[in-house]
Amino acid sequence: MVNFTVDEIRRMMDYRHNIRCLSVIAHVDHGKSTLTDSLIGHAGIIAQAKAGDTRFMDTRKDEQERTITIKSTGVSLYFEMDKKYLEKGSLKTYEDFTKDGAKYPDLKAPDNSPYLINLIDSPGHVDFSSEVTAALRVTDGALVVVDCVEGVCVQTETVLRQAIGERIKPILFVNKLDRIFLELHMDGESAYQSFRRAVESVNVIIETYKDDGFVDCQVHPPDGTVGFGSGLHGWGFNMNKFAEMYAAKFGVAHEKMMQKLWGDNYFNPKTKKWTTRDNGKLKRAFVMFIFDPIAKLCEAIMEDKPEIFNKMLEKLQVKIPKDAQELKGKPLLKRIMQTWLPAAESLLQMIVNHLPSPVESQPYRCEQLYPGPQDDVSATAIRQLRPQGSPHDVHFQNGSYIREGPLLRLWPCVLRNHCHWPGGPHPWSRLRPGRQERSVREESPAYCPHDGSLRRTDARRPLW
Ligand SMILES: Nc1nc2c(ncn2[C@@H]2O[C@H](COP(=O)(O)OP(=O)(O)OP(=O)(O)O)[C@@H](O)[C@H]2O)c(=O)[nH]1
Ligand SMILES: [Mg+2]
């Protein structure tokens, strides 16, 4: 059952620090739509057990038939997150939020912080890349999905380059880990090396295309900006999850444990000491504390050895869901992993803690969004996220656009017009809210705030 209402979504729109707008981008078939199902399932729109198989975001008949995304599809989701999972920036916003947060009613728990996630699942196929362009324009963050076996591919680079060019902050999800355990039976060290390569390749692309006006946006597993998992089976984790498990056990601070679980860190079980030197006999912490336990659990479930997996689940305090008691093999593995390491939980933590809210992103994205003078009234309104005060703002839904030098061309789309035109009717007042517009061609910026004139008179003319 859907666990939020339209009213909640509407109300959240006024809490701009608690909004995250993101696109899911990747090479074709790397599992964007499948992974998105986990978040949709967590929001209660589809059953959790069906997450991964439904591909809810592939809404069109031809998309479902061809198992390929053709159009970008957006969805707004409402989630509440426990304060204990909030980090630095988000925690501060939570504290500001709760100061006058008394205004926000109906939280499921008093220490929860509500979030509105506007998510767009984009196609990976090169033929539909204009859909990615349109999606990136209206979002502030990108969830980059990389197949852990195929690694970073041509289209991964193309869409990531586009995202960085638009000053969209990325987070990374290394996907299809189930294949490593069930199909390829890779050893821990080889798997680690392939994950490391994926992370490094993404960082090389980010560094290559990042401009000086953009914030630092490299991704590193110890920072919590990289997640790993299987969208198909609905499980996933980031270092946070395992650091939480092991920090208490080793008496190490949470942040320090996050650092130790990635890179050249080895634990010697005999001496009970940590080292950064590989003597050829020790396993790196990632393999020892993360990879091996998952591999052992997968093996025990797939080989139907309840005495082993029940013992492990008891230690992990994981209960087999009621609807999975009779299952065996892969279906059982899927439900157990979903319960132990829910993908939605780690994705949400990454999205909330590491992607910017519009309040943070608009100041540095304004240059990208508005090509007019950066000190005029429009630019200031964009930077300050003022809903009123901009000379004009046009929202277009379900349409794409092409930028031709100084011209912005909007293809047939539904336009909604909010005009704040000084001294008289706005030239665009002919555009009616919700009306289908056949053609629009507009010089950008159309409005000159210095003398109040339009730079071109033919603000609107047919394209054909
Ligand atoms: N083994 C495995 N297969 C997966 C996983 N995620 C997706 N797949 C499979 O990969 C194929 C593509 O999945 P999609 O979710 O449609 O991929 P996509 O990135 O949305 O594809 P496009 O939108 O067309 O670019 C499907 O056959 C999925 O079943 C995963 O975690 N593990
Ligand atoms: Mg897709």
Coordinates of C-alpha atoms and ligand atoms in Angstrom, one line a residue:
M1 CA 0.0 0.0 0.0
V2 CA 1.3 3.5 -0.8
N3 CA 2.6 4.9 2.4
F4 CA 2.3 8.6 1.6
T5 CA -0.4 10.9 0.3
V6 CA -0.5 13.6 -2.4
D7 CA -1.0 16.1 0.4
E8 CA 2.3 15.0 2.0
I9 CA 4.1 15.5 -1.3
R10 CA 2.6 18.9 -1.8
R11 CA 3.4 20.0 1.8
M12 CA 7.0 18.8 1.4
M13 CA 7.4 21.2 -1.6
D14 CA 7.6 24.1 0.9
Y15 CA 10.5 22.4 2.8
R16 CA 13.1 23.1 0.2
H17 CA 16.1 21.8 2.2
N18 CA 14.4 18.5 2.3
I19 CA 14.0 18.0 -1.4
R20 CA 16.3 16.0 -3.6
C21 CA 15.9 15.9 -7.4
L22 CA 17.9 13.2 -9.1
S23 CA 18.3 11.4 -12.4
V24 CA 19.3 7.7 -12.6
I25 CA 21.8 7.5 -15.4
A26 CA 23.9 4.6 -16.8
H27 CA 25.0 2.6 -19.9
V28 CA 22.2 0.7 -21.5
D29 CA 21.0 -2.4 -19.5
H30 CA 23.1 -1.7 -16.4
G31 CA 20.0 -1.9 -14.3
K32 CA 18.6 1.6 -13.7
S33 CA 14.9 0.8 -13.9
T34 CA 15.3 -2.5 -11.9
L35 CA 17.2 -0.6 -9.2
T36 CA 14.6 2.1 -9.1
D37 CA 12.0 -0.5 -8.2
S38 CA 13.6 -0.8 -4.7
L39 CA 12.8 2.8 -3.9
I40 CA 9.3 2.4 -5.4
G41 CA 8.8 -0.7 -3.3
H42 CA 10.0 1.1 -0.2
A43 CA 7.5 3.8 -0.8
G44 CA 4.8 1.2 -0.9
I45 CA 3.8 1.8 -4.5
I46 CA 4.7 -1.8 -5.5
A47 CA 5.1 -4.9 -3.2
Q48 CA 8.6 -5.2 -1.9
A49 CA 8.7 -8.9 -3.0
K50 CA 8.0 -7.7 -6.6
A51 CA 10.7 -5.0 -6.6
G52 CA 13.3 -5.8 -9.3
D53 CA 10.8 -7.7 -11.5
T54 CA 8.2 -5.0 -12.1
R55 CA 10.4 -2.3 -13.6
F56 CA 7.7 0.2 -12.6
M57 CA 9.4 3.1 -14.3
D58 CA 9.1 1.5 -17.7
T59 CA 5.5 2.6 -18.0
R60 CA 4.9 2.2 -21.7
K61 CA 3.8 -1.0 -23.3
D62 CA 6.7 -1.0 -25.7
E63 CA 9.2 -0.5 -22.9
Q64 CA 7.8 -3.5 -21.0
E65 CA 7.8 -5.7 -24.1
R66 CA 11.2 -4.7 -25.2
T67 CA 12.7 -4.5 -21.7
I68 CA 14.3 -1.2 -22.6
T69 CA 13.6 2.3 -21.4
I70 CA 12.7 4.7 -24.2
K71 CA 11.3 7.8 -22.4
S72 CA 12.5 9.4 -19.2
T73 CA 9.9 8.8 -16.5
G74 CA 9.6 10.9 -13.3
V75 CA 8.2 10.0 -9.9
S76 CA 7.9 11.9 -6.6
L77 CA 8.3 9.8 -3.5
Y78 CA 7.9 10.7 0.2
F79 CA 10.2 9.1 2.7
E80 CA 11.1 9.7 6.4
M81 CA 14.5 9.0 7.6
D82 CA 15.7 8.5 11.2
K83 CA 17.9 11.4 12.4
K84 CA 20.7 8.9 13.4
Y85 CA 21.4 8.2 9.7
L86 CA 21.8 11.9 8.8
E87 CA 25.3 13.2 8.3
K88 CA 26.9 16.6 8.6
G89 CA 25.0 18.9 6.3
S90 CA 21.7 16.9 6.4
L91 CA 21.9 16.8 10.2
K92 CA 22.3 20.5 10.4
T93 CA 19.2 21.0 8.2
Y94 CA 17.4 18.5 10.4
E95 CA 18.1 20.7 13.4
D96 CA 17.0 23.8 11.6
F97 CA 14.0 22.0 10.3
T98 CA 12.9 20.8 13.8
K99 CA 13.3 24.4 15.2
D100 CA 10.2 25.4 13.3
G101 CA 9.4 21.9 12.3
A102 CA 6.5 21.9 14.7
K103 CA 4.7 23.1 11.6
Y104 CA 5.2 19.7 10.0
P105 CA 2.6 17.3 11.3
D106 CA 2.2 13.6 11.2
L107 CA 5.8 12.3 11.3
K108 CA 5.9 8.6 11.8
A109 CA 8.5 9.0 14.6
P110 CA 9.5 12.2 16.4
D111 CA 13.2 11.8 15.4
N112 CA 12.4 11.4 11.7
S113 CA 13.1 13.9 9.0
P114 CA 10.8 13.9 6.0
Y115 CA 12.1 14.0 2.4
L116 CA 10.7 14.5 -1.0
I117 CA 12.6 12.6 -3.6
N118 CA 11.9 13.6 -7.2
L119 CA 13.4 10.9 -9.3
I120 CA 13.8 10.5 -13.1
D121 CA 14.7 7.1 -14.6
S122 CA 16.4 7.8 -17.9
P123 CA 17.1 5.5 -20.9
G124 CA 20.6 4.2 -21.4
H125 CA 20.5 3.6 -25.1
V126 CA 22.3 6.1 -27.2
D127 CA 19.3 6.6 -29.5
F128 CA 17.4 8.2 -26.7
S129 CA 20.1 10.4 -25.3
S130 CA 18.0 13.6 -25.7
E131 CA 15.9 12.1 -22.9
V132 CA 18.9 12.1 -20.6
T133 CA 19.7 15.7 -21.5
A134 CA 16.2 16.7 -20.6
A135 CA 16.3 14.7 -17.3
L136 CA 19.6 16.2 -16.2
R137 CA 18.5 19.7 -16.8
V138 CA 15.8 19.6 -14.1
T139 CA 17.7 17.6 -11.5
D140 CA 20.5 18.5 -9.1
G141 CA 22.0 15.0 -8.5
A142 CA 22.7 11.8 -10.5
L143 CA 22.6 8.2 -9.4
V144 CA 25.2 6.6 -11.7
V145 CA 24.7 2.9 -12.0
V146 CA 27.5 0.7 -13.2
D147 CA 27.3 -3.0 -13.9
C148 CA 30.1 -4.5 -11.7
V149 CA 31.0 -7.1 -14.4
E150 CA 31.0 -4.8 -17.5
G151 CA 32.4 -1.8 -15.6
V152 CA 32.3 1.7 -17.0
C153 CA 31.1 1.7 -20.6
V154 CA 30.9 4.2 -23.5
Q155 CA 27.4 5.5 -22.6
T156 CA 28.4 5.7 -18.9
E157 CA 31.1 8.1 -19.9
T158 CA 28.7 10.1 -22.2
V159 CA 26.0 10.6 -19.6
L160 CA 28.3 11.2 -16.8
R161 CA 30.2 13.8 -18.9
Q162 CA 26.8 15.5 -19.6
A163 CA 25.9 15.4 -15.9
I164 CA 29.2 17.0 -14.8
G165 CA 28.9 19.6 -17.6
E166 CA 25.5 20.5 -16.1
R167 CA 27.0 20.6 -12.6
I168 CA 25.0 17.7 -11.4
K169 CA 26.5 16.0 -8.4
P170 CA 26.9 12.2 -8.8
I171 CA 26.7 9.3 -6.4
L172 CA 27.6 5.8 -7.6
F173 CA 25.9 2.4 -7.3
V174 CA 27.9 -0.7 -8.4
N175 CA 25.2 -3.0 -9.5
K176 CA 24.5 -6.7 -10.3
L177 CA 26.7 -8.1 -7.5
D178 CA 24.5 -11.2 -7.4
R179 CA 26.3 -12.2 -10.6
I180 CA 29.6 -12.2 -8.8
F181 CA 28.3 -14.6 -6.2
L182 CA 25.9 -16.8 -8.1
E183 CA 27.2 -16.9 -11.7
L184 CA 30.9 -16.0 -11.8
H185 CA 31.9 -17.3 -8.3
M186 CA 34.7 -14.7 -8.2
D187 CA 37.1 -14.6 -5.3
G188 CA 37.0 -11.6 -3.0
E189 CA 40.2 -10.0 -4.2
S190 CA 39.3 -10.1 -7.9
A191 CA 35.8 -8.8 -7.1
Y192 CA 37.3 -5.9 -5.0
Q193 CA 39.7 -5.1 -7.9
S194 CA 36.8 -4.9 -10.4
F195 CA 34.8 -2.6 -8.0
R196 CA 37.9 -0.4 -7.4
R197 CA 38.3 -0.1 -11.2
A198 CA 34.7 1.0 -11.6
V199 CA 35.1 3.7 -8.9
E200 CA 38.4 4.9 -10.3
S201 CA 37.1 5.2 -13.8
V202 CA 34.1 7.2 -12.7
N203 CA 36.4 9.5 -10.7
V204 CA 38.6 10.0 -13.8
I205 CA 35.6 11.1 -15.9
I206 CA 34.4 13.4 -13.1
E207 CA 37.8 15.0 -12.8
T208 CA 38.2 15.4 -16.6
Y209 CA 35.0 17.2 -17.1
K210 CA 34.6 19.2 -13.9
D211 CA 34.9 22.9 -14.2
D212 CA 36.2 25.3 -11.5
G213 CA 32.8 26.7 -10.6
F214 CA 31.6 23.2 -9.5
V215 CA 31.9 21.7 -6.0
D216 CA 34.1 18.7 -5.3
C217 CA 32.1 15.7 -6.5
Q218 CA 34.5 12.7 -6.5
V219 CA 32.9 9.5 -5.2
H220 CA 34.6 7.3 -2.5
P221 CA 33.2 4.3 -0.7
P222 CA 34.5 5.4 2.7
D223 CA 32.6 8.7 2.3
G224 CA 29.3 6.9 1.7
T225 CA 29.0 8.1 -1.8
V226 CA 29.3 4.7 -3.4
G227 CA 26.9 1.8 -2.9
F228 CA 27.1 -1.8 -3.9
G229 CA 24.3 -4.4 -4.5
S230 CA 21.9 -6.1 -6.7
G231 CA 18.9 -4.1 -8.1
L232 CA 17.4 -7.4 -9.3
H233 CA 17.4 -8.9 -5.9
G234 CA 16.7 -5.6 -4.1
W235 CA 19.7 -5.6 -1.8
G236 CA 22.5 -3.1 -1.4
F237 CA 24.8 -1.6 1.1
N238 CA 27.3 1.2 1.6
M239 CA 30.2 1.3 4.0
N240 CA 27.9 2.9 6.6
K241 CA 26.0 -0.3 7.1
F242 CA 29.0 -2.5 7.8
A243 CA 30.9 0.2 9.7
E244 CA 27.9 0.3 12.1
M245 CA 28.1 -3.4 12.6
Y246 CA 31.9 -3.6 13.2
A247 CA 32.6 -0.2 14.9
A248 CA 31.2 -1.4 18.2
K249 CA 32.9 -4.8 17.9
F250 CA 36.3 -3.4 17.3
G251 CA 35.8 -0.4 19.6
V252 CA 36.7 1.9 16.7
A253 CA 34.9 5.2 15.8
H254 CA 32.3 4.9 13.1
E255 CA 34.1 7.2 10.6
K256 CA 37.4 5.4 11.2
M257 CA 35.8 2.0 10.5
M258 CA 34.3 3.4 7.2
Q259 CA 37.9 4.2 6.1
K260 CA 39.2 0.8 7.1
L261 CA 36.6 -1.1 5.1
W262 CA 38.0 0.1 1.8
G263 CA 41.4 0.3 0.2
D264 CA 44.6 -1.3 1.5
N265 CA 43.6 -2.1 5.0
Y266 CA 44.1 -5.6 6.4
F267 CA 43.2 -7.1 9.7
N268 CA 45.4 -9.8 11.3
P269 CA 43.1 -12.1 13.2
K270 CA 46.1 -13.7 15.1
T271 CA 47.7 -10.5 16.4
K272 CA 44.3 -8.6 16.3
K273 CA 46.1 -5.7 14.7
W274 CA 45.3 -3.6 11.6
T275 CA 47.9 -3.0 9.0
T276 CA 48.2 -1.3 5.6
R277 CA 50.9 -3.7 4.3
D278 CA 49.9 -6.7 2.3
N279 CA 52.1 -9.6 3.2
G280 CA 50.3 -11.9 0.8
K281 CA 48.6 -13.9 3.5
L282 CA 46.1 -11.5 4.9
K283 CA 42.8 -10.6 3.4
R284 CA 41.9 -7.0 2.9
A285 CA 39.2 -5.7 5.3
F286 CA 36.6 -5.3 2.5
V287 CA 36.9 -9.0 1.6
M288 CA 37.1 -10.3 5.1
F289 CA 34.3 -8.2 6.7
I290 CA 32.0 -7.6 3.8
F291 CA 32.5 -9.8 0.8
D292 CA 33.1 -13.1 2.6
P293 CA 30.1 -13.0 4.9
I294 CA 27.8 -12.2 1.9
A295 CA 29.4 -15.0 -0.1
K296 CA 29.1 -17.5 2.7
L297 CA 25.4 -16.6 3.3
C298 CA 24.7 -16.9 -0.5
E299 CA 26.4 -20.3 -0.7
A300 CA 24.6 -21.7 2.3
I301 CA 21.2 -20.6 1.0
M302 CA 21.8 -21.8 -2.5
E303 CA 23.1 -25.2 -1.3
D304 CA 20.2 -25.4 1.1
K305 CA 22.1 -25.6 4.3
P306 CA 19.7 -24.1 6.9
E307 CA 22.0 -25.1 9.8
I308 CA 24.6 -22.7 8.4
F309 CA 22.4 -19.8 7.2
N310 CA 20.1 -19.9 10.2
K311 CA 23.1 -19.5 12.5
M312 CA 24.3 -16.6 10.5
L313 CA 20.9 -14.9 10.4
E314 CA 20.6 -15.3 14.2
K315 CA 23.9 -13.5 14.7
L316 CA 22.9 -10.8 12.2
Q317 CA 19.5 -10.5 14.0
V318 CA 17.7 -11.0 10.7
K319 CA 14.4 -12.9 10.6
I320 CA 13.2 -14.7 7.5
P321 CA 10.0 -12.9 6.4
K322 CA 6.8 -14.9 6.8
D323 CA 6.1 -15.0 3.1
A324 CA 9.5 -16.6 2.5
Q325 CA 9.4 -19.4 5.0
E326 CA 8.6 -22.0 2.4
L327 CA 11.0 -20.7 -0.3
K328 CA 14.3 -22.2 -1.4
G329 CA 17.2 -21.2 -3.5
K330 CA 17.3 -17.9 -5.3
P331 CA 13.8 -16.7 -4.3
L332 CA 14.7 -17.3 -0.6
L333 CA 18.1 -15.6 -1.1
K334 CA 16.4 -12.6 -2.6
R335 CA 14.0 -12.2 0.4
I336 CA 16.7 -12.7 3.0
M337 CA 19.1 -10.3 1.4
Q338 CA 16.3 -7.7 1.0
T339 CA 15.6 -8.0 4.7
W340 CA 19.3 -7.9 5.8
L341 CA 20.5 -5.2 3.4
P342 CA 17.5 -3.4 1.9
A343 CA 18.8 -1.5 -1.2
A344 CA 16.3 1.3 -0.6
E345 CA 17.8 2.1 2.8
S346 CA 21.3 2.5 1.6
L347 CA 20.2 4.4 -1.6
L348 CA 18.1 6.8 0.6
Q349 CA 21.1 7.4 2.9
M350 CA 23.3 8.2 -0.1
I351 CA 20.7 10.4 -1.8
V352 CA 19.8 12.4 1.3
N353 CA 23.3 12.8 2.7
H354 CA 25.3 13.3 -0.4
L355 CA 23.1 14.9 -3.1
P356 CA 22.3 18.6 -2.8
S357 CA 18.9 20.1 -2.1
P358 CA 17.8 22.8 -4.7
V359 CA 18.8 25.4 -2.1
E360 CA 22.4 24.2 -2.2
S361 CA 22.6 23.5 -5.9
Q362 CA 21.0 26.5 -7.6
P363 CA 23.7 29.0 -6.7
Y364 CA 26.3 27.1 -8.6
R365 CA 23.9 25.8 -11.3
C366 CA 22.5 29.2 -12.1
E367 CA 25.2 29.9 -14.7
Q368 CA 24.2 26.6 -16.5
L369 CA 20.5 27.2 -16.3
Y370 CA 20.3 30.9 -17.2
P371 CA 22.6 32.3 -19.9
G372 CA 21.6 36.0 -19.2
P373 CA 23.6 38.4 -17.0
Q374 CA 24.4 36.7 -13.7
D375 CA 23.5 39.7 -11.6
D376 CA 20.1 40.5 -13.1
V377 CA 16.8 39.9 -11.4
S378 CA 16.2 36.5 -13.0
A379 CA 19.6 35.1 -12.0
T380 CA 19.1 36.4 -8.5
A381 CA 15.7 34.8 -8.3
I382 CA 17.1 31.5 -9.5
R383 CA 20.0 31.6 -7.1
Q384 CA 17.8 32.4 -4.1
L385 CA 15.1 29.9 -5.2
R386 CA 12.5 32.6 -5.1
P387 CA 9.1 31.3 -6.3
Q388 CA 8.1 34.9 -6.9
G389 CA 10.1 37.8 -8.3
S390 CA 11.5 36.3 -11.5
P391 CA 10.3 38.2 -14.5
H392 CA 9.0 35.0 -16.0
D393 CA 9.4 31.3 -15.5
V394 CA 8.1 28.7 -17.8
H395 CA 7.8 25.1 -16.7
F396 CA 7.6 22.5 -19.4
Q397 CA 6.4 19.0 -18.9
N398 CA 7.1 16.1 -21.0
G399 CA 8.8 18.0 -23.7
S400 CA 12.4 18.3 -24.7
Y401 CA 14.4 21.2 -26.0
I402 CA 17.4 21.9 -28.1
R403 CA 19.8 24.7 -27.5
E404 CA 20.9 26.4 -30.7
G405 CA 23.5 28.9 -29.7
P406 CA 21.6 31.7 -28.0
L407 CA 18.2 30.1 -28.9
L408 CA 16.2 27.8 -26.8
R409 CA 13.8 25.8 -28.7
L410 CA 11.0 24.0 -26.9
W411 CA 9.4 21.2 -28.7
P412 CA 5.6 20.6 -28.5
C413 CA 4.9 20.4 -24.8
V414 CA 2.5 21.4 -22.1
L415 CA 3.5 24.9 -20.9
R416 CA 2.5 26.4 -17.7
N417 CA 3.1 30.1 -17.4
H418 CA 3.7 32.2 -14.3
C419 CA 4.2 35.8 -15.2
H420 CA 5.5 38.6 -13.2
W421 CA 5.9 41.1 -15.9
P422 CA 6.4 44.7 -14.8
G423 CA 4.0 47.2 -16.3
G424 CA 1.6 45.2 -18.4
P425 CA 0.7 41.9 -19.8
H426 CA 3.6 39.5 -20.4
P427 CA 4.2 38.7 -24.1
W428 CA 3.8 35.1 -23.2
S429 CA 0.4 35.6 -21.5
R430 CA -1.1 34.0 -24.6
L431 CA 0.3 30.7 -23.2
R432 CA -2.4 29.1 -21.1
P433 CA -1.7 26.9 -18.2
G434 CA -2.0 23.3 -19.2
R435 CA -2.7 24.1 -22.8
Q436 CA -0.9 22.0 -25.4
E437 CA 1.5 24.3 -27.3
R438 CA 2.3 23.3 -30.8
S439 CA 5.4 25.4 -31.3
V440 CA 7.5 27.8 -29.3
R441 CA 10.7 29.5 -30.2
E442 CA 12.1 31.9 -27.7
E443 CA 15.3 33.8 -27.5
S444 CA 17.0 33.3 -24.3
P445 CA 17.1 35.4 -22.2
A446 CA 13.9 36.9 -23.6
Y447 CA 13.4 39.5 -21.0
C448 CA 15.9 42.3 -20.5
P449 CA 15.4 43.5 -17.0
H450 CA 17.4 46.7 -17.6
D451 CA 14.9 48.3 -20.0
G452 CA 12.1 45.8 -19.6
S453 CA 12.1 44.9 -23.3
L454 CA 12.2 41.7 -25.2
R455 CA 15.4 41.3 -27.1
R456 CA 13.6 39.8 -30.1
T457 CA 10.1 40.5 -31.2
D458 CA 9.4 37.1 -32.7
A459 CA 9.3 35.5 -29.3
R460 CA 7.0 32.9 -30.6
R461 CA 6.6 31.3 -34.0
P462 CA 5.7 28.0 -35.6
L463 CA 8.5 25.5 -36.2
W464 CA 6.8 24.0 -39.2
Ligands
LIG1 N1 21.8 -10.4 -12.5 C1 21.2 -9.1 -12.5 N2 20.6 -8.7 -13.5 C2 20.1 -7.4 -13.5 C3 20.2 -6.6 -12.3 N3 19.6 -5.4 -12.6 C4 19.1 -5.5 -13.8 N4 19.3 -6.7 -14.3 C5 18.9 -7.2 -15.7 O1 19.5 -6.4 -16.6 C6 18.5 -6.1 -17.7 C7 18.3 -4.6 -17.9 O2 17.7 -4.1 -16.7 P1 17.0 -2.7 -16.7 O3 16.7 -2.3 -15.3 O4 16.0 -2.6 -17.7 O5 18.3 -1.8 -17.2 P2 18.3 -0.3 -17.6 O6 19.6 0.3 -17.2 O7 17.1 0.4 -17.0 O8 18.1 -0.4 -19.2 P3 17.8 0.8 -20.2 O9 16.9 1.8 -19.4 O10 17.1 0.2 -21.4 O11 19.1 1.5 -20.5 C8 17.2 -6.9 -17.3 O12 17.2 -8.1 -17.9 C9 17.4 -7.1 -15.8 O13 16.7 -8.2 -15.4 C10 21.0 -7.1 -11.2 O14 21.1 -6.5 -10.2 N5 21.4 -8.4 -11.4
MG2 MG 15.6 1.4 -17.9

